Amino acid sequence: MKLFFTSMSVFLLCCLCGCGSSEHAEAHDDDQHLEHFVPHHKSPNYAEAVEQIAHRAKHLSDHAGHGHDDEAQEFQELLDIVNWIPELAADSDLNEADWNTAASAARVLGQNLATRKSPDGTLDLKQLPQAITQEVQTLQSLVPDAGKPEPAIHHDHDHDHDHDHDHDDPKTEN
């Protein structure tokens, strides 16, 4: 009976810790990699996001109706950036009142952008910058208080976890 409980304890411990399961380890590595995925259009900080909103709105308006295949994707990316404003503002030096102002402006901006897309998916992007001027100006007014932006984190390199790195290379030595 004692052997049964010992065996059962080892089994449970292995289940909880994932003993020896390379499939579990590989799945965990995949999950970890997905957790670190950053879309290419995500701004690294509040100031850059605000700049991107103004730039992308002007670009979309200037090219509206030209039949570009990527217009819908560019519009969605603009919406994504607007939706990231509260997160980026929270990561900045903005105080709570300024964060509330930024989040409110982003919410109104998102609602305004949503009205530019009809139920059939067609976009009305003419005069877009003028339609969002007030919200963009509100976001821009907070940029100086957001503090110095952190350096951008680039995720465009290969995460090759399976190969040992050449430790003889002087560039990789600490």
mmCIF file of C-alpha atoms in Angstrom:
data_model
loop_
_atom_site.group_PDB
_atom_site.id
_atom_site.type_symbol
_atom_site.label_atom_id
_atom_site.label_comp_id
_atom_site.label_asym_id
_atom_site.label_seq_id
_atom_site.Cartn_x
_atom_site.Cartn_y
_atom_site.Cartn_z
ATOM 1 C CA MET A 1 0.000 0.000 0.000
ATOM 2 C CA LYS A 2 2.881 2.299 0.824
ATOM 3 C CA LEU A 3 4.317 1.621 -2.646
ATOM 4 C CA PHE A 4 0.954 2.569 -4.187
ATOM 5 C CA PHE A 5 0.912 5.962 -2.414
ATOM 6 C CA THR A 6 4.567 6.620 -3.313
ATOM 7 C CA SER A 7 3.914 5.761 -6.952
ATOM 8 C CA MET A 8 0.782 7.896 -6.957
ATOM 9 C CA SER A 9 2.669 10.835 -5.422
ATOM 10 C CA VAL A 10 5.410 10.605 -8.052
ATOM 11 C CA PHE A 11 2.775 10.401 -10.785
ATOM 12 C CA LEU A 12 0.939 13.457 -9.482
ATOM 13 C CA LEU A 13 4.177 15.379 -9.082
ATOM 14 C CA CYS A 14 5.162 14.568 -12.658
ATOM 15 C CA CYS A 15 1.740 15.644 -13.915
ATOM 16 C CA LEU A 16 1.960 18.936 -12.083
ATOM 17 C CA CYS A 17 5.566 19.670 -13.034
ATOM 18 C CA GLY A 18 5.548 18.179 -16.518
ATOM 19 C CA CYS A 19 8.380 15.747 -15.855
ATOM 20 C CA GLY A 20 10.154 14.644 -18.985
ATOM 21 C CA SER A 21 7.476 15.676 -21.419
ATOM 22 C CA SER A 22 9.183 17.240 -24.404
ATOM 23 C CA GLU A 23 5.797 17.810 -26.051
ATOM 24 C CA HIS A 24 4.707 19.795 -23.004
ATOM 25 C CA ALA A 25 7.952 21.786 -23.046
ATOM 26 C CA GLU A 26 7.594 22.524 -26.762
ATOM 27 C CA ALA A 27 3.978 23.606 -26.289
ATOM 28 C CA HIS A 28 5.064 25.825 -23.408
ATOM 29 C CA ASP A 29 7.794 27.381 -25.593
ATOM 30 C CA ASP A 30 5.200 28.045 -28.301
ATOM 31 C CA ASP A 31 2.897 29.662 -25.739
ATOM 32 C CA GLN A 32 5.756 31.793 -24.445
ATOM 33 C CA HIS A 33 6.605 32.895 -27.986
ATOM 34 C CA LEU A 34 2.966 33.823 -28.676
ATOM 35 C CA GLU A 35 2.838 35.855 -25.481
ATOM 36 C CA HIS A 36 5.696 37.979 -26.805
ATOM 37 C CA PHE A 37 4.179 38.595 -30.239
ATOM 38 C CA VAL A 38 3.917 42.307 -30.956
ATOM 39 C CA PRO A 39 2.065 43.364 -34.113
ATOM 40 C CA HIS A 40 4.267 45.284 -36.533
ATOM 41 C CA HIS A 41 2.021 48.344 -36.306
ATOM 42 C CA LYS A 42 1.946 48.581 -32.513
ATOM 43 C CA SER A 43 3.643 51.767 -31.415
ATOM 44 C CA PRO A 44 6.215 51.320 -28.661
ATOM 45 C CA ASN A 45 5.026 54.353 -26.711
ATOM 46 C CA TYR A 46 2.263 56.899 -26.313
ATOM 47 C CA ALA A 47 3.953 59.708 -28.283
ATOM 48 C CA GLU A 48 4.577 57.518 -31.320
ATOM 49 C CA ALA A 49 1.022 56.150 -31.213
ATOM 50 C CA VAL A 50 -0.413 59.666 -31.297
ATOM 51 C CA GLU A 51 1.886 60.555 -34.196
ATOM 52 C CA GLN A 52 0.836 57.379 -36.039
ATOM 53 C CA ILE A 53 -2.862 58.166 -35.588
ATOM 54 C CA ALA A 54 -2.472 61.581 -37.199
ATOM 55 C CA HIS A 55 -0.214 60.247 -39.974
ATOM 56 C CA ARG A 56 -2.376 57.222 -40.807
ATOM 57 C CA ALA A 57 -5.600 59.254 -40.819
ATOM 58 C CA LYS A 58 -4.081 61.702 -43.309
ATOM 59 C CA HIS A 59 -2.684 58.872 -45.443
ATOM 60 C CA LEU A 60 -6.039 57.068 -45.532
ATOM 61 C CA SER A 61 -7.869 60.277 -46.407
ATOM 62 C CA ASP A 62 -5.372 61.225 -49.128
ATOM 63 C CA HIS A 63 -5.703 57.795 -50.761
ATOM 64 C CA ALA A 64 -9.415 57.218 -50.155
ATOM 65 C CA GLY A 65 -11.266 55.744 -53.080
ATOM 66 C CA HIS A 66 -8.131 54.963 -55.085
ATOM 67 C CA GLY A 67 -8.970 51.269 -55.027
ATOM 68 C CA HIS A 68 -6.044 50.154 -52.875
ATOM 69 C CA ASP A 69 -6.469 46.571 -51.726
ATOM 70 C CA ASP A 70 -4.934 47.270 -48.333
ATOM 71 C CA GLU A 71 -7.232 50.171 -47.398
ATOM 72 C CA ALA A 72 -9.355 48.016 -45.065
ATOM 73 C CA GLN A 73 -6.239 46.598 -43.375
ATOM 74 C CA GLU A 74 -4.742 50.077 -42.925
ATOM 75 C CA PHE A 75 -8.022 51.277 -41.429
ATOM 76 C CA GLN A 76 -8.056 48.314 -39.018
ATOM 77 C CA GLU A 77 -4.473 49.068 -37.994
ATOM 78 C CA LEU A 78 -5.491 52.674 -37.266
ATOM 79 C CA LEU A 79 -8.327 51.361 -35.071
ATOM 80 C CA ASP A 80 -5.867 49.048 -33.310
ATOM 81 C CA ILE A 81 -3.529 51.948 -32.530
ATOM 82 C CA VAL A 82 -6.426 54.014 -31.189
ATOM 83 C CA ASN A 83 -7.483 51.065 -29.006
ATOM 84 C CA TRP A 84 -3.931 50.753 -27.614
ATOM 85 C CA ILE A 85 -3.885 54.388 -26.441
ATOM 86 C CA PRO A 86 -5.112 53.626 -22.874
ATOM 87 C CA GLU A 87 -2.471 50.896 -22.459
ATOM 88 C CA LEU A 88 0.312 53.090 -23.843
ATOM 89 C CA ALA A 89 -0.848 56.049 -21.752
ATOM 90 C CA ALA A 90 -0.777 53.827 -18.659
ATOM 91 C CA ASP A 91 2.820 52.871 -19.486
ATOM 92 C CA SER A 92 3.766 56.535 -19.723
ATOM 93 C CA ASP A 93 4.311 59.199 -17.063
ATOM 94 C CA LEU A 94 0.765 60.548 -17.380
ATOM 95 C CA ASN A 95 -1.046 61.062 -14.091
ATOM 96 C CA GLU A 96 -4.472 59.552 -13.524
ATOM 97 C CA ALA A 97 -6.418 62.623 -14.677
ATOM 98 C CA ASP A 98 -4.384 62.830 -17.890
ATOM 99 C CA TRP A 99 -4.765 59.085 -18.433
ATOM 100 C CA ASN A 100 -8.546 59.514 -18.088
ATOM 101 C CA THR A 101 -8.427 62.321 -20.670
ATOM 102 C CA ALA A 102 -6.385 60.179 -23.081
ATOM 103 C CA ALA A 103 -8.623 57.134 -22.602
ATOM 104 C CA SER A 104 -11.755 59.237 -23.141
ATOM 105 C CA ALA A 105 -10.341 60.852 -26.294
ATOM 106 C CA ALA A 106 -9.354 57.413 -27.618
ATOM 107 C CA ARG A 107 -12.851 56.049 -26.905
ATOM 108 C CA VAL A 108 -14.522 58.942 -28.760
ATOM 109 C CA LEU A 109 -11.976 58.648 -31.568
ATOM 110 C CA GLY A 110 -12.675 54.928 -31.889
ATOM 111 C CA GLN A 111 -16.409 55.562 -31.994
ATOM 112 C CA ASN A 112 -15.892 58.237 -34.639
ATOM 113 C CA LEU A 113 -13.775 55.890 -36.739
ATOM 114 C CA ALA A 114 -16.357 53.126 -36.385
ATOM 115 C CA THR A 115 -18.954 55.373 -38.040
ATOM 116 C CA ARG A 116 -16.673 55.585 -41.071
ATOM 117 C CA LYS A 117 -17.221 51.902 -41.857
ATOM 118 C CA SER A 118 -20.593 50.912 -43.249
ATOM 119 C CA PRO A 119 -22.199 47.529 -42.480
ATOM 120 C CA ASP A 120 -21.176 46.278 -45.935
ATOM 121 C CA GLY A 121 -17.519 47.122 -45.145
ATOM 122 C CA THR A 122 -17.122 50.168 -47.367
ATOM 123 C CA LEU A 123 -15.117 52.982 -45.844
ATOM 124 C CA ASP A 124 -15.780 56.714 -45.905
ATOM 125 C CA LEU A 125 -12.307 58.143 -45.377
ATOM 126 C CA LYS A 126 -12.634 61.513 -47.094
ATOM 127 C CA GLN A 127 -12.059 64.343 -44.633
ATOM 128 C CA LEU A 128 -10.977 61.831 -41.972
ATOM 129 C CA PRO A 129 -8.292 64.048 -40.377
ATOM 130 C CA GLN A 130 -10.768 66.916 -40.046
ATOM 131 C CA ALA A 131 -13.362 64.620 -38.462
ATOM 132 C CA ILE A 132 -10.971 63.548 -35.708
ATOM 133 C CA THR A 133 -9.097 66.818 -35.185
ATOM 134 C CA GLN A 134 -10.409 67.513 -31.678
ATOM 135 C CA GLU A 135 -9.534 64.076 -30.294
ATOM 136 C CA VAL A 136 -6.106 64.031 -31.961
ATOM 137 C CA GLN A 137 -5.349 67.491 -30.558
ATOM 138 C CA THR A 138 -6.356 66.293 -27.096
ATOM 139 C CA LEU A 139 -4.018 63.292 -27.395
ATOM 140 C CA GLN A 140 -1.209 65.485 -28.763
ATOM 141 C CA SER A 141 -1.576 67.957 -25.884
ATOM 142 C CA LEU A 142 -0.709 65.147 -23.455
ATOM 143 C CA VAL A 143 2.473 64.024 -25.241
ATOM 144 C CA PRO A 144 4.816 66.370 -23.287
ATOM 145 C CA ASP A 145 3.444 65.086 -19.967
ATOM 146 C CA ALA A 146 3.810 61.451 -21.060
ATOM 147 C CA GLY A 147 7.542 61.679 -20.405
ATOM 148 C CA LYS A 148 10.497 60.643 -22.452
ATOM 149 C CA PRO A 149 9.535 57.577 -24.475
ATOM 150 C CA GLU A 150 11.326 54.353 -23.747
ATOM 151 C CA PRO A 151 13.466 53.025 -26.601
ATOM 152 C CA ALA A 152 11.544 50.866 -29.029
ATOM 153 C CA ILE A 153 11.706 47.124 -28.508
ATOM 154 C CA HIS A 154 12.186 45.386 -31.824
ATOM 155 C CA HIS A 155 10.835 41.872 -32.232
ATOM 156 C CA ASP A 156 12.032 41.292 -35.748
ATOM 157 C CA HIS A 157 14.912 39.005 -34.834
ATOM 158 C CA ASP A 158 14.832 35.226 -34.791
ATOM 159 C CA HIS A 159 14.381 33.577 -31.403
ATOM 160 C CA ASP A 160 16.437 30.463 -32.099
ATOM 161 C CA HIS A 161 16.187 28.655 -28.779
ATOM 162 C CA ASP A 162 17.314 25.292 -30.165
ATOM 163 C CA HIS A 163 20.927 26.134 -31.029
ATOM 164 C CA ASP A 164 23.791 27.068 -28.768
ATOM 165 C CA HIS A 165 25.252 30.458 -29.500
ATOM 166 C CA ASP A 166 28.922 30.757 -30.362
ATOM 167 C CA HIS A 167 30.480 31.902 -27.107
ATOM 168 C CA ASP A 168 33.883 32.345 -28.780
ATOM 169 C CA ASP A 169 32.565 35.341 -30.712
ATOM 170 C CA PRO A 170 33.819 38.480 -28.885
ATOM 171 C CA LYS A 171 30.585 40.307 -29.770
ATOM 172 C CA THR A 172 28.571 37.857 -27.643
ATOM 173 C CA GLU A 173 30.815 37.783 -24.601
ATOM 174 C CA ASN A 174 29.684 39.697 -21.537
#
